[in-house]
Coordinates of C-alpha atoms and ligand atoms in Angstrom, one line a residue:
M390 CA 104.2 -33.9 81.0
C391 CA 104.5 -33.1 84.8
C392 CA 107.5 -33.4 86.8
K393 CA 107.2 -33.3 90.9
A394 CA 110.3 -34.9 91.1
C395 CA 111.4 -32.0 93.9
G396 CA 110.0 -29.4 95.5
M397 CA 110.5 -26.2 92.9
G398 CA 108.0 -27.8 90.7
P399 CA 105.7 -29.7 90.5
C400 CA 106.4 -28.4 86.5
R401 CA 103.8 -28.6 84.2
L402 CA 105.0 -28.2 80.6
V403 CA 102.7 -28.2 78.6
K404 CA 104.3 -26.3 75.1
S405 CA 107.5 -27.3 72.8
G406 CA 110.3 -25.7 73.8
Q407 CA 109.1 -25.7 77.3
R408 CA 111.8 -26.4 80.2
G409 CA 111.4 -27.3 84.2
V410 CA 112.3 -24.5 86.4
C411 CA 116.1 -26.5 87.1
G412 CA 115.9 -26.4 83.2
A413 CA 114.6 -30.1 82.8
T414 CA 113.2 -30.8 79.3
I415 CA 110.5 -32.3 78.0
D416 CA 111.8 -35.3 77.1
T417 CA 114.0 -35.9 80.0
I418 CA 111.0 -35.8 82.0
Q419 CA 108.9 -38.2 79.6
A420 CA 111.8 -40.4 80.1
R421 CA 112.4 -40.1 84.0
N422 CA 108.6 -40.5 84.3
L423 CA 107.9 -44.2 82.3
L424 CA 111.5 -45.0 84.7
R425 CA 110.2 -44.5 87.7
S426 CA 106.8 -46.8 86.0
I427 CA 109.0 -49.2 85.3
A428 CA 110.6 -49.5 88.0
A429 CA 107.9 -49.2 89.7
G430 CA 106.3 -52.3 87.8
A431 CA 109.4 -53.9 88.1
A432 CA 109.3 -54.4 92.1
A433 CA 105.9 -55.9 92.1
H434 CA 106.3 -58.2 90.0
S435 CA 110.1 -59.2 91.6
D436 CA 108.9 -58.7 95.0
H437 CA 106.2 -61.2 94.6
G438 CA 109.1 -63.5 93.4
R439 CA 111.1 -62.8 96.8
D440 CA 108.6 -64.0 98.7
M441 CA 107.8 -67.1 96.4
A442 CA 111.3 -67.7 97.3
F443 CA 111.5 -67.1 101.0
T444 CA 108.2 -69.6 100.5
L445 CA 109.9 -71.9 99.2
K446 CA 113.3 -71.5 101.5
A447 CA 110.5 -72.4 104.0
V448 CA 108.4 -75.4 102.8
A449 CA 112.5 -77.4 102.1
N450 CA 113.1 -76.6 105.9
G451 CA 109.8 -78.0 106.8
Q452 CA 108.5 -74.9 108.5
T453 CA 105.7 -74.4 107.2
E454 CA 101.9 -75.3 107.9
G455 CA 100.4 -77.2 104.5
Y456 CA 103.0 -76.8 102.1
V457 CA 104.4 -79.2 100.0
I458 CA 106.4 -79.7 96.6
R459 CA 103.7 -80.4 94.2
D460 CA 106.1 -81.1 91.2
V461 CA 109.9 -82.1 91.2
A462 CA 109.8 -82.7 88.1
K463 CA 109.8 -79.2 87.2
L464 CA 112.0 -78.6 91.2
C465 CA 114.8 -80.9 88.9
T466 CA 114.5 -79.0 85.4
V467 CA 115.3 -75.4 86.8
A468 CA 117.7 -76.8 89.4
L469 CA 119.4 -78.3 86.5
K470 CA 119.2 -75.5 84.1
M471 CA 120.5 -73.4 87.3
G472 CA 123.4 -75.7 88.1
I473 CA 122.1 -76.9 91.2
P474 CA 123.4 -80.7 91.3
I475 CA 120.5 -83.1 91.5
E476 CA 122.2 -86.5 92.2
K477 CA 121.4 -88.6 95.1
R478 CA 119.5 -85.5 96.5
S479 CA 116.6 -85.2 98.5
P480 CA 113.9 -82.5 97.5
N481 CA 114.3 -81.0 100.0
E482 CA 117.3 -80.3 100.0
I483 CA 117.7 -79.4 95.8
A484 CA 114.4 -76.7 97.4
N485 CA 116.5 -75.4 99.6
D486 CA 119.6 -74.6 97.6
L487 CA 117.4 -73.2 94.8
A488 CA 115.7 -71.0 97.4
D489 CA 119.1 -69.7 98.6
L490 CA 120.2 -68.8 94.5
Y491 CA 117.3 -67.1 93.9
I492 CA 116.6 -65.4 97.1
S493 CA 120.2 -64.3 96.4
Q494 CA 119.1 -62.8 93.5
F495 CA 117.8 -59.8 94.9
G496 CA 120.4 -58.3 96.4
Q497 CA 123.5 -59.6 94.2
Q498 CA 125.8 -56.7 93.7
R499 CA 127.2 -57.2 90.6
G500 CA 127.8 -60.0 87.9
E501 CA 124.5 -61.1 85.8
V502 CA 120.8 -62.1 87.1
V503 CA 120.9 -65.5 86.8
T504 CA 118.2 -66.7 85.5
T505 CA 118.4 -64.4 82.3
V506 CA 120.3 -67.2 80.7
R507 CA 117.7 -69.0 80.0
A508 CA 117.5 -66.3 76.6
P509 CA 117.9 -67.2 72.9
E510 CA 122.1 -67.6 73.2
K511 CA 122.5 -64.1 70.7
R512 CA 120.0 -62.1 72.8
I513 CA 122.3 -62.5 76.2
K514 CA 125.1 -61.8 73.2
L515 CA 123.6 -58.6 72.4
W516 CA 122.3 -57.9 76.1
R517 CA 125.7 -58.2 77.0
E518 CA 127.2 -55.5 74.3
H519 CA 124.6 -52.8 74.9
K520 CA 125.5 -53.7 79.2
V521 CA 121.6 -54.0 79.9
V522 CA 122.0 -57.6 81.2
P523 CA 120.3 -56.4 85.5
R524 CA 123.5 -57.1 88.1
G525 CA 120.9 -57.3 90.8
I526 CA 117.1 -57.3 90.5
D527 CA 116.9 -54.4 93.8
R528 CA 120.3 -52.7 92.9
E529 CA 118.7 -51.9 89.2
V530 CA 115.2 -50.9 90.9
V531 CA 117.5 -48.6 93.5
E532 CA 119.5 -47.2 90.6
A533 CA 116.1 -46.7 88.4
L534 CA 115.0 -44.6 91.8
H535 CA 118.6 -42.6 92.0
R536 CA 118.8 -41.8 88.3
T537 CA 115.4 -40.4 87.8
H538 CA 116.1 -37.9 91.9
I539 CA 116.5 -33.8 91.2
G540 CA 120.3 -33.3 89.3
D541 CA 120.8 -36.8 88.2
D542 CA 120.2 -38.6 84.6
Q543 CA 118.9 -36.0 81.9
D544 CA 120.0 -37.7 78.7
Y545 CA 116.7 -39.8 77.7
E546 CA 118.2 -42.3 75.9
H547 CA 120.5 -43.1 78.9
L548 CA 117.7 -43.4 80.8
M549 CA 115.7 -45.6 78.5
E550 CA 119.4 -47.5 78.6
H551 CA 118.2 -48.4 82.1
A552 CA 114.4 -48.8 81.1
I553 CA 115.9 -51.7 79.7
R554 CA 117.5 -52.9 82.7
T555 CA 114.9 -53.1 84.7
A556 CA 112.4 -54.4 83.2
L557 CA 114.5 -57.3 82.5
T558 CA 115.0 -57.6 86.2
D559 CA 111.3 -58.4 86.2
G560 CA 110.6 -60.5 83.0
W561 CA 113.9 -62.3 83.2
G562 CA 114.5 -62.1 87.0
G563 CA 111.6 -61.9 89.4
S564 CA 109.0 -62.9 87.5
I565 CA 110.6 -66.3 86.3
I566 CA 111.4 -66.3 89.7
A567 CA 107.7 -66.1 90.5
T568 CA 106.5 -68.7 87.7
D569 CA 109.1 -71.6 88.3
I570 CA 108.6 -71.7 92.2
S571 CA 104.5 -71.3 92.2
D572 CA 105.0 -74.6 89.6
I573 CA 106.9 -76.3 92.3
L574 CA 105.4 -75.4 94.6
F575 CA 101.8 -75.9 93.5
G576 CA 102.1 -78.0 90.7
T577 CA 102.1 -77.0 86.8
P578 CA 99.4 -75.8 84.7
A579 CA 98.1 -78.0 82.5
P580 CA 94.6 -78.3 80.5
I581 CA 91.8 -78.0 82.9
L582 CA 87.9 -77.1 83.3
G583 CA 86.9 -73.9 84.9
Q584 CA 84.0 -71.3 84.8
V585 CA 84.7 -67.4 84.4
N586 CA 82.0 -64.7 84.5
L587 CA 79.7 -63.4 88.1
G588 CA 77.6 -66.5 87.2
V589 CA 79.8 -68.8 89.1
L590 CA 78.7 -67.0 92.5
K591 CA 76.3 -68.9 94.5
T592 CA 72.8 -68.5 96.0
D593 CA 73.3 -71.1 98.2
M594 CA 77.1 -70.9 98.9
V595 CA 79.2 -69.2 101.2
N596 CA 81.1 -67.0 98.4
V597 CA 84.8 -66.2 99.1
V598 CA 86.0 -64.4 96.4
V599 CA 90.1 -64.2 96.5
H600 CA 91.7 -60.8 94.4
G601 CA 94.9 -60.1 93.9
H602 CA 97.8 -61.8 92.7
E603 CA 99.7 -63.7 95.2
P604 CA 98.9 -67.9 95.2
T605 CA 100.3 -68.9 98.2
L606 CA 97.3 -68.0 100.7
S607 CA 94.8 -68.0 97.3
Q608 CA 96.2 -72.0 98.0
M609 CA 95.6 -72.8 101.1
I610 CA 91.8 -71.4 101.2
V611 CA 91.3 -74.1 97.6
V612 CA 92.5 -76.4 101.2
A613 CA 90.8 -75.1 103.3
S614 CA 87.3 -74.8 101.5
Q615 CA 87.4 -78.7 101.2
D616 CA 87.7 -79.3 104.5
P617 CA 85.3 -81.2 106.0
E618 CA 85.3 -79.7 109.9
I619 CA 85.0 -76.0 107.2
I620 CA 82.1 -77.9 105.0
A621 CA 80.2 -78.4 108.7
Y622 CA 80.8 -75.1 110.1
A623 CA 78.8 -73.8 107.1
Q624 CA 76.2 -76.0 106.8
A625 CA 75.8 -75.6 110.1
A626 CA 75.1 -71.7 109.3
G627 CA 72.5 -72.6 106.6
A628 CA 75.1 -72.4 103.3
K629 CA 75.7 -75.6 101.6
G630 CA 79.6 -75.6 101.5
V631 CA 82.0 -72.6 101.0
N632 CA 81.9 -71.7 97.2
L633 CA 85.2 -70.2 96.7
T634 CA 86.1 -68.1 93.4
G635 CA 88.9 -65.5 92.1
I636 CA 89.4 -61.8 90.5
C637 CA 92.3 -60.5 88.7
C638 CA 95.7 -63.5 89.0
T639 CA 95.2 -64.6 92.3
A640 CA 92.0 -65.9 90.3
N641 CA 94.2 -67.1 87.4
E642 CA 96.7 -69.0 89.0
I643 CA 93.9 -71.4 91.3
L644 CA 92.0 -71.1 88.2
V645 CA 94.7 -73.1 85.8
R646 CA 95.7 -75.2 89.0
Y647 CA 92.5 -76.4 90.5
G648 CA 90.2 -74.9 88.2
I649 CA 88.6 -72.8 90.7
P650 CA 86.2 -70.4 88.9
A651 CA 87.1 -67.0 88.3
A652 CA 84.4 -64.2 88.8
G653 CA 86.1 -61.6 86.7
N654 CA 88.8 -59.5 85.8
F655 CA 90.3 -56.4 87.0
L656 CA 86.5 -54.3 86.6
H657 CA 84.6 -57.2 87.9
Q658 CA 86.1 -56.2 91.4
E659 CA 83.0 -54.0 92.2
L660 CA 80.8 -55.6 90.3
A661 CA 81.2 -58.9 92.8
I662 CA 80.1 -57.0 95.5
L663 CA 77.2 -55.5 93.6
T664 CA 75.6 -59.5 93.4
G665 CA 75.2 -59.0 97.5
A666 CA 76.2 -62.2 97.5
V667 CA 79.8 -61.9 98.8
E668 CA 80.1 -62.8 102.5
A669 CA 84.2 -61.9 102.1
M670 CA 86.6 -60.3 99.6
V671 CA 89.8 -61.9 100.5
V672 CA 92.9 -59.3 98.4
D673 CA 96.5 -59.7 98.6
V674 CA 98.7 -57.6 96.6
Q675 CA 98.5 -55.2 93.2
C676 CA 95.4 -54.4 91.5
I677 CA 93.0 -54.0 94.6
M678 CA 90.4 -51.2 94.7
Q679 CA 90.3 -49.3 97.4
A680 CA 86.6 -48.1 96.4
L681 CA 85.9 -51.4 97.3
V682 CA 85.7 -50.8 101.3
E683 CA 83.2 -48.0 100.6
I684 CA 80.8 -50.2 97.9
A685 CA 81.1 -53.4 100.5
S686 CA 79.5 -51.0 103.3
H687 CA 76.2 -50.7 101.5
F688 CA 76.8 -54.9 102.1
H689 CA 77.1 -57.2 104.9
T690 CA 80.9 -58.3 102.6
Q691 CA 83.8 -58.0 104.4
I692 CA 87.2 -57.2 102.7
I693 CA 89.6 -59.0 104.3
T694 CA 93.1 -58.1 103.9
T695 CA 96.2 -60.4 104.4
S696 CA 99.4 -59.3 102.9
S697 CA 102.4 -57.3 105.4
K698 CA 102.4 -54.3 102.6
V699 CA 98.7 -54.5 102.1
K700 CA 96.3 -52.7 104.2
I701 CA 93.1 -50.4 103.4
R702 CA 91.1 -48.2 106.2
G703 CA 88.1 -49.9 107.3
A704 CA 89.3 -53.5 106.2
M705 CA 88.9 -56.6 107.9
H706 CA 93.7 -57.5 108.4
V707 CA 94.0 -61.1 109.0
E708 CA 97.4 -61.5 107.7
F709 CA 99.1 -64.6 105.9
D710 CA 102.2 -65.8 107.5
E711 CA 103.4 -69.4 105.6
H712 CA 104.6 -70.6 108.9
K713 CA 100.5 -71.1 109.8
A714 CA 98.9 -70.8 106.7
L715 CA 96.1 -73.3 107.0
S716 CA 95.1 -72.2 110.4
T717 CA 94.8 -68.3 108.7
A718 CA 93.2 -69.8 106.2
K719 CA 90.6 -71.3 108.3
Q720 CA 90.4 -68.2 110.7
I721 CA 89.4 -66.6 107.3
L722 CA 87.0 -68.8 106.1
R723 CA 85.2 -69.1 109.3
T724 CA 84.9 -65.2 109.4
A725 CA 83.3 -65.3 106.0
I726 CA 80.7 -68.1 107.2
D727 CA 79.8 -66.4 110.1
N728 CA 78.6 -63.1 108.0
Y729 CA 76.3 -65.3 105.6
K730 CA 73.8 -64.8 107.8
N731 CA 74.2 -61.2 107.6
R732 CA 73.5 -60.9 103.8
G733 CA 70.4 -59.2 102.3
A734 CA 68.8 -59.7 98.9
V735 CA 71.0 -61.3 96.1
H736 CA 71.7 -60.6 92.3
I737 CA 73.8 -63.2 90.9
P738 CA 73.4 -62.5 86.7
E739 CA 73.0 -65.5 85.5
S740 CA 76.2 -64.5 82.7
K741 CA 79.2 -67.8 83.1
A742 CA 81.2 -69.5 80.2
D743 CA 83.0 -72.3 80.3
L744 CA 87.2 -72.5 79.5
V745 CA 90.6 -74.3 78.7
A746 CA 92.9 -73.1 81.2
G747 CA 96.1 -73.7 82.3
F748 CA 98.5 -74.0 79.5
S749 CA 102.1 -74.0 80.8
H750 CA 105.5 -74.1 78.1
E751 CA 105.9 -77.5 79.8
Y752 CA 102.6 -78.4 78.5
L753 CA 102.3 -77.1 75.0
N754 CA 105.4 -79.2 74.1
Y755 CA 104.3 -81.9 75.2
M756 CA 100.7 -81.9 73.5
L757 CA 103.4 -80.7 70.9
G758 CA 105.3 -83.3 70.6
G759 CA 103.7 -86.0 72.8
T760 CA 104.8 -87.7 76.1
Y761 CA 108.2 -88.7 74.8
R762 CA 109.7 -86.4 72.4
G763 CA 108.3 -83.4 73.9
S764 CA 108.9 -80.7 71.0
F765 CA 107.3 -76.7 69.6
R766 CA 108.2 -78.5 65.7
P767 CA 104.6 -78.1 65.1
L768 CA 103.9 -75.3 66.0
N769 CA 107.1 -73.9 64.4
D770 CA 106.0 -76.1 60.9
A771 CA 102.6 -74.5 61.2
I772 CA 103.7 -70.8 61.4
M773 CA 106.5 -71.6 58.6
S774 CA 103.8 -73.4 56.3
G775 CA 101.5 -70.2 56.5
R776 CA 98.5 -72.8 58.4
I777 CA 98.9 -70.2 61.4
R778 CA 100.0 -66.6 60.0
G779 CA 101.5 -66.0 63.3
V780 CA 101.6 -65.4 67.2
A781 CA 99.8 -62.9 69.5
A782 CA 99.9 -62.1 72.8
V783 CA 97.0 -60.2 74.2
V784 CA 97.8 -59.5 77.7
G785 CA 96.9 -56.9 80.4
C786 CA 94.4 -55.2 82.5
N787 CA 90.8 -53.4 82.4
N788 CA 90.9 -49.7 81.8
P789 CA 87.6 -48.0 81.7
R790 CA 88.6 -45.1 79.6
S791 CA 87.0 -48.2 76.7
K792 CA 84.0 -50.0 77.6
Q793 CA 85.1 -53.1 79.4
D794 CA 86.5 -55.8 77.9
Y795 CA 85.8 -54.7 74.3
L796 CA 89.0 -53.5 73.1
H797 CA 91.0 -57.3 74.0
N798 CA 88.0 -58.8 72.7
Y799 CA 87.8 -56.9 69.5
V800 CA 91.7 -57.1 69.1
T801 CA 91.6 -60.6 69.9
Q802 CA 88.5 -61.6 67.4
E803 CA 89.5 -59.8 64.4
L804 CA 93.4 -61.2 65.2
L805 CA 91.9 -65.3 65.2
K806 CA 89.8 -64.5 62.0
Q807 CA 93.2 -63.9 60.3
D808 CA 95.0 -67.0 61.3
V809 CA 97.0 -65.3 64.0
L810 CA 97.3 -68.2 67.3
I811 CA 96.2 -66.2 70.4
V812 CA 98.2 -66.4 73.6
E813 CA 97.0 -64.3 76.7
T814 CA 97.3 -64.0 80.5
G815 CA 96.3 -61.9 83.1
C816 CA 92.6 -60.3 82.6
G817 CA 92.9 -60.2 78.6
A818 CA 92.7 -64.4 79.1
I819 CA 89.3 -63.7 81.3
A820 CA 88.1 -61.5 78.9
A821 CA 88.4 -64.0 75.9
A822 CA 87.1 -66.4 78.7
K823 CA 83.6 -64.8 79.3
L824 CA 82.8 -64.9 75.2
G825 CA 83.8 -68.3 75.4
L826 CA 87.3 -68.4 73.5
L827 CA 89.1 -70.4 75.5
T828 CA 87.2 -74.0 75.0
G829 CA 88.4 -76.6 72.7
D830 CA 85.3 -76.1 69.4
A831 CA 83.5 -72.7 71.0
G832 CA 83.9 -69.8 67.8
L833 CA 86.1 -72.1 65.7
E834 CA 83.9 -71.4 63.1
K835 CA 85.4 -67.4 63.7
V836 CA 88.7 -68.5 63.3
G837 CA 90.7 -68.7 60.2
P838 CA 91.0 -71.9 58.3
G839 CA 94.5 -72.5 58.6
L840 CA 94.6 -71.9 62.4
R841 CA 91.1 -73.6 62.3
E842 CA 92.8 -77.2 60.9
V843 CA 95.8 -76.6 63.4
C844 CA 93.4 -76.8 67.0
E845 CA 91.3 -78.9 65.6
A846 CA 94.0 -81.0 64.9
I847 CA 95.4 -81.1 67.9
G848 CA 92.6 -79.9 70.2
I849 CA 93.4 -76.8 71.8
P850 CA 91.4 -73.6 71.7
P851 CA 92.5 -70.9 69.7
V852 CA 93.0 -68.6 72.1
L853 CA 95.5 -70.5 75.4
H854 CA 95.5 -69.0 78.6
L855 CA 99.0 -69.1 80.3
G856 CA 98.4 -68.2 83.4
S857 CA 98.7 -64.6 85.4
C858 CA 100.5 -61.6 84.6
V859 CA 104.5 -63.1 86.3
D860 CA 103.0 -65.9 84.1
N861 CA 104.2 -64.1 81.0
S862 CA 107.1 -65.2 81.8
R863 CA 106.1 -68.3 80.5
I864 CA 106.1 -66.6 77.1
L865 CA 108.6 -65.3 77.3
T866 CA 109.9 -68.6 77.7
V867 CA 107.9 -70.7 74.5
L868 CA 109.5 -67.8 72.6
T869 CA 112.6 -68.9 73.4
Q870 CA 112.1 -73.0 72.5
M871 CA 110.1 -71.5 69.2
V872 CA 114.2 -70.0 68.7
E873 CA 115.7 -73.5 69.2
E874 CA 113.4 -75.4 67.3
G875 CA 114.6 -74.2 64.9
G876 CA 113.4 -72.5 61.1
L877 CA 111.9 -68.9 62.2
G878 CA 115.7 -67.4 63.1
D879 CA 118.1 -67.3 65.8
D880 CA 116.3 -64.7 68.2
I881 CA 113.2 -63.5 69.0
D882 CA 112.7 -60.5 67.1
Q883 CA 112.5 -62.6 64.2
I884 CA 109.2 -64.5 64.7
P885 CA 106.6 -63.4 63.2
A886 CA 105.0 -62.4 67.0
V887 CA 103.6 -59.6 68.4
G888 CA 102.5 -58.8 72.0
L889 CA 99.7 -56.6 73.0
A890 CA 97.9 -54.6 76.0
P891 CA 95.0 -53.2 74.7
E892 CA 94.2 -51.9 77.8
W893 CA 96.7 -51.6 80.1
M894 CA 96.5 -50.0 83.4
S895 CA 99.3 -50.6 85.5
E896 CA 102.9 -49.9 85.6
K897 CA 103.5 -53.5 85.9
A898 CA 102.4 -53.7 82.7
L899 CA 105.1 -50.7 81.2
A900 CA 107.4 -53.4 83.1
I901 CA 105.9 -56.4 80.9
A902 CA 106.3 -53.6 77.3
V903 CA 109.5 -52.8 78.2
Y904 CA 111.5 -56.2 79.1
C905 CA 108.9 -58.0 75.4
V906 CA 110.6 -55.3 74.2
A907 CA 114.5 -56.2 75.1
S908 CA 113.6 -59.4 74.2
G909 CA 112.9 -58.3 70.4
A910 CA 108.9 -58.5 70.3
Y911 CA 106.8 -55.9 68.8
V912 CA 104.7 -54.3 71.6
I913 CA 101.5 -52.1 71.2
F914 CA 99.2 -50.9 74.3
G915 CA 95.9 -49.3 73.4
G916 CA 95.0 -46.5 76.1
S917 CA 97.1 -43.4 75.8
S918 CA 100.5 -43.4 76.6
P919 CA 102.0 -42.2 79.9
V920 CA 104.8 -40.4 77.9
G921 CA 102.9 -38.7 74.9
G922 CA 104.1 -37.6 71.8
Q923 CA 104.4 -39.5 68.4
P924 CA 106.8 -41.4 66.7
G925 CA 107.7 -39.7 63.4
K926 CA 106.9 -36.5 64.2
V927 CA 109.7 -33.7 64.9
A928 CA 108.0 -31.8 68.1
D929 CA 110.5 -32.1 71.3
S930 CA 107.7 -33.8 73.0
D931 CA 107.8 -36.6 70.1
L932 CA 111.7 -37.5 71.0
L933 CA 110.6 -40.2 73.7
A934 CA 108.3 -41.8 71.8
H935 CA 110.2 -41.7 68.6
Y936 CA 113.2 -43.6 70.7
I937 CA 111.0 -46.2 72.5
S938 CA 109.6 -47.0 68.9
E939 CA 112.2 -47.0 66.1
G940 CA 115.4 -45.9 68.4
W941 CA 115.1 -49.4 70.5
E942 CA 114.3 -51.3 67.1
K943 CA 117.4 -50.5 65.7
I944 CA 118.9 -52.0 69.2
Y945 CA 116.8 -54.8 69.9
G946 CA 114.6 -55.5 67.2
G947 CA 111.4 -54.4 69.6
K948 CA 109.5 -51.3 70.2
L949 CA 107.6 -50.4 71.9
E950 CA 103.7 -48.2 70.8
F951 CA 100.8 -47.0 71.8
I952 CA 97.7 -47.0 69.9
P953 CA 94.1 -46.0 70.5
D954 CA 92.5 -47.0 67.7
P955 CA 91.8 -50.9 68.0
V956 CA 91.3 -51.1 64.0
E957 CA 95.1 -49.7 63.6
M958 CA 95.9 -52.1 66.2
V959 CA 95.1 -55.0 64.1
Q960 CA 96.5 -53.6 61.3
A961 CA 100.5 -52.7 62.8
T962 CA 99.9 -56.4 64.2
L963 CA 99.3 -58.2 60.8
A964 CA 101.9 -55.7 58.9
H965 CA 104.4 -56.6 61.3
I966 CA 103.7 -60.3 61.3
D967 CA 103.9 -60.0 57.5
K968 CA 107.2 -58.7 57.5
K969 CA 108.7 -60.9 59.6
R970 CA 107.3 -63.4 57.5
S971 CA 108.2 -62.1 54.5
A972 CA 111.6 -61.9 55.8
L973 CA 112.4 -65.2 57.2
G974 CA 111.9 -65.6 53.1
L975 CA 108.5 -67.6 54.2
P976 CA 105.1 -68.0 52.0
A977 CA 103.0 -65.1 52.1
W978 CA 100.0 -65.8 54.2
D979 CA 97.6 -68.1 52.0
P980 CA 94.1 -68.6 53.8
S981 CA 92.9 -70.1 50.2
R982 CA 95.4 -73.1 50.9
F983 CA 94.0 -74.3 53.8
G984 CA 90.8 -75.8 55.6
R985 CA 90.2 -78.6 54.0
S986 CA 90.9 -81.0 57.1
G987 CA 89.4 -81.6 60.2
D988 CA 85.9 -81.7 61.8
R989 CA 84.4 -79.4 59.2
L990 CA 86.2 -82.2 56.1
M991 CA 84.3 -84.5 57.8
L992 CA 80.9 -82.3 58.8
E993 CA 80.6 -82.1 55.1
F994 CA 81.8 -85.4 54.3
E995 CA 78.6 -86.7 57.0
E996 CA 76.2 -84.3 54.4
M997 CA 76.8 -86.1 51.3
P998 CA 74.7 -87.8 49.7
V999 CA 75.8 -91.4 49.4
S1000 CA 76.9 -91.1 45.4
E1001 CA 79.3 -87.8 46.6
K1002 CA 80.9 -89.8 49.2
R1003 CA 81.8 -92.7 46.7
V1004 CA 83.2 -89.8 44.9
A1005 CA 85.3 -88.6 47.5
I1006 CA 86.8 -91.6 49.1
Y1007 CA 87.0 -93.7 45.6
G1008 CA 87.8 -90.6 42.8
Ligands
XCC708 FE1 95.8 -56.2 87.6 FE2 97.6 -59.2 87.2 FE3 96.5 -55.8 84.6 FE4 94.5 -57.7 85.4 S1 96.1 -57.7 84.1 S2 94.6 -55.3 86.3 S3 97.9 -56.1 86.2 S4 95.3 -58.5 87.7 NI1 98.4 -58.1 84.5
SF4_709 FE1 110.7 -29.1 88.1 FE2 112.8 -30.0 87.8 FE3 112.1 -30.6 89.9 FE4 111.1 -31.3 88.5 S1 113.0 -31.8 89.0 S2 109.9 -30.5 88.8 S3 111.6 -30.7 86.4 S4 112.2 -28.0 88.8

């Protein structure tokens, strides 16, 4: 462990029993470093939520250009949950109040962040007992920085208690706020067909790649790219029009809502430029590699930064402002079009795959229950009967420590064979999409028999794309609704479910991991552990790894473990799912009981000789 919290260091502790100059032990340094990372991750997601709240406030007051409230139903649902009256009020009035309430959560000093009430009742009680309900979003992040300053909090358990509080401000605070407002402003996602991989770039069009996390500007670029004036401008430059695609979570935001193709996930950002076909890569915040500018300098690609928070030396800066969003979007597209004439040789790989994205929890509810009685009953029933063994969320980044997408896809495919329904977000979702696992029929022959029956009956892919990384809040909502539906215990920790980030790399991922643990989930991360050590071992360097696993499990029913080997990751996932099934008294998973219905049976039937068909029908 290395500590550089003060000028007496850096102190590098390489052996058991060593201490820093100030006397800090390995476990303290591990805990301080982890808490700082979680604070940074929670800050990133929450600051995104803050900007969304400011945008909502501006839209409600008619101060923006181009935005409208697209999903009034969601606005009203959220407002009611948050205690804001909706009777005889205009959407703008309601949105204004909701924006004020949400904005106030960031600077709130005392009490509880209001959105945490959306967790299951028993969970909230547990958080209150342990005094970890976040008081204000910014307050917890600031306190994390305070506590980790030299000479402050030095008890690893106490530091980890604040890690829980800080992470909760992200998942049940800033991220929920970001998702709510994105849906209200840009529409709640419903299944939509899209495409993914570098093959979505086009030789005869101006290629603009949007990359980062925020949907506000990219949404306006979608609108501007279809504007007749912009299309005419592109045609005058010799192109057929503007081909808009995305990378990372900005891609996911516009993919799940409008079906705009994704050129790829995190490790595709440089590859997109290497095609020589990208006129402009427009970036906002988070996960943007500084290497882009250097790579782009070997091609004609223009890197354009747009956030007041992010500039990169060598990139063009066109600052986004929601008050003149559409004009900014058009200005960016004109810059890209002007660059089309500078294009050199182009090498676009042919790889691309179809996918269906956009499974919001609202849609899942409708899909499972129908228009008049939206319900999670069929999902719970399928788990209870054993058709679905359990649920796994496979999310998170790419990490060049492993071959791109390999760990994601290994884990996803192995779990599908075992009747585990998969939900995905972020770069994990794009990885599975490239393999074709996100379409209705593709890959169903590689899916366990029970899960296959469910997919065929409802007409869903075995891997559900729930959105961007802040939309991991949707997974929390799904789990809460599963608890409320009944039959799977009375809290999230009892559901046979596991969260995995096989290729995690960002600090945001650590914040997500910890809010999922605090919510009761078993979370498995691949790659390397930021704290080192192993649970169950006894050296002082193992104390923290042990605490965030078994220690947290005793308190929250969830635990965090770092397991680099994908085979072990799958084994640990299945063991946990089976343990939870048996604790609930559900039948043990038995694949031989299912698979005698649905499309497969129909196909077999069609191929039968007539005499056998008769027997099959009349016995
Ligand atoms: Fe970034 Fe969200 Fe990670 Fe992908 S998955 S590399 S954080 S874009 Ni969230
Ligand atoms: Fe070293 Fe302690 Fe300073 Fe960290 S806080 S750098 S361990 S002296």
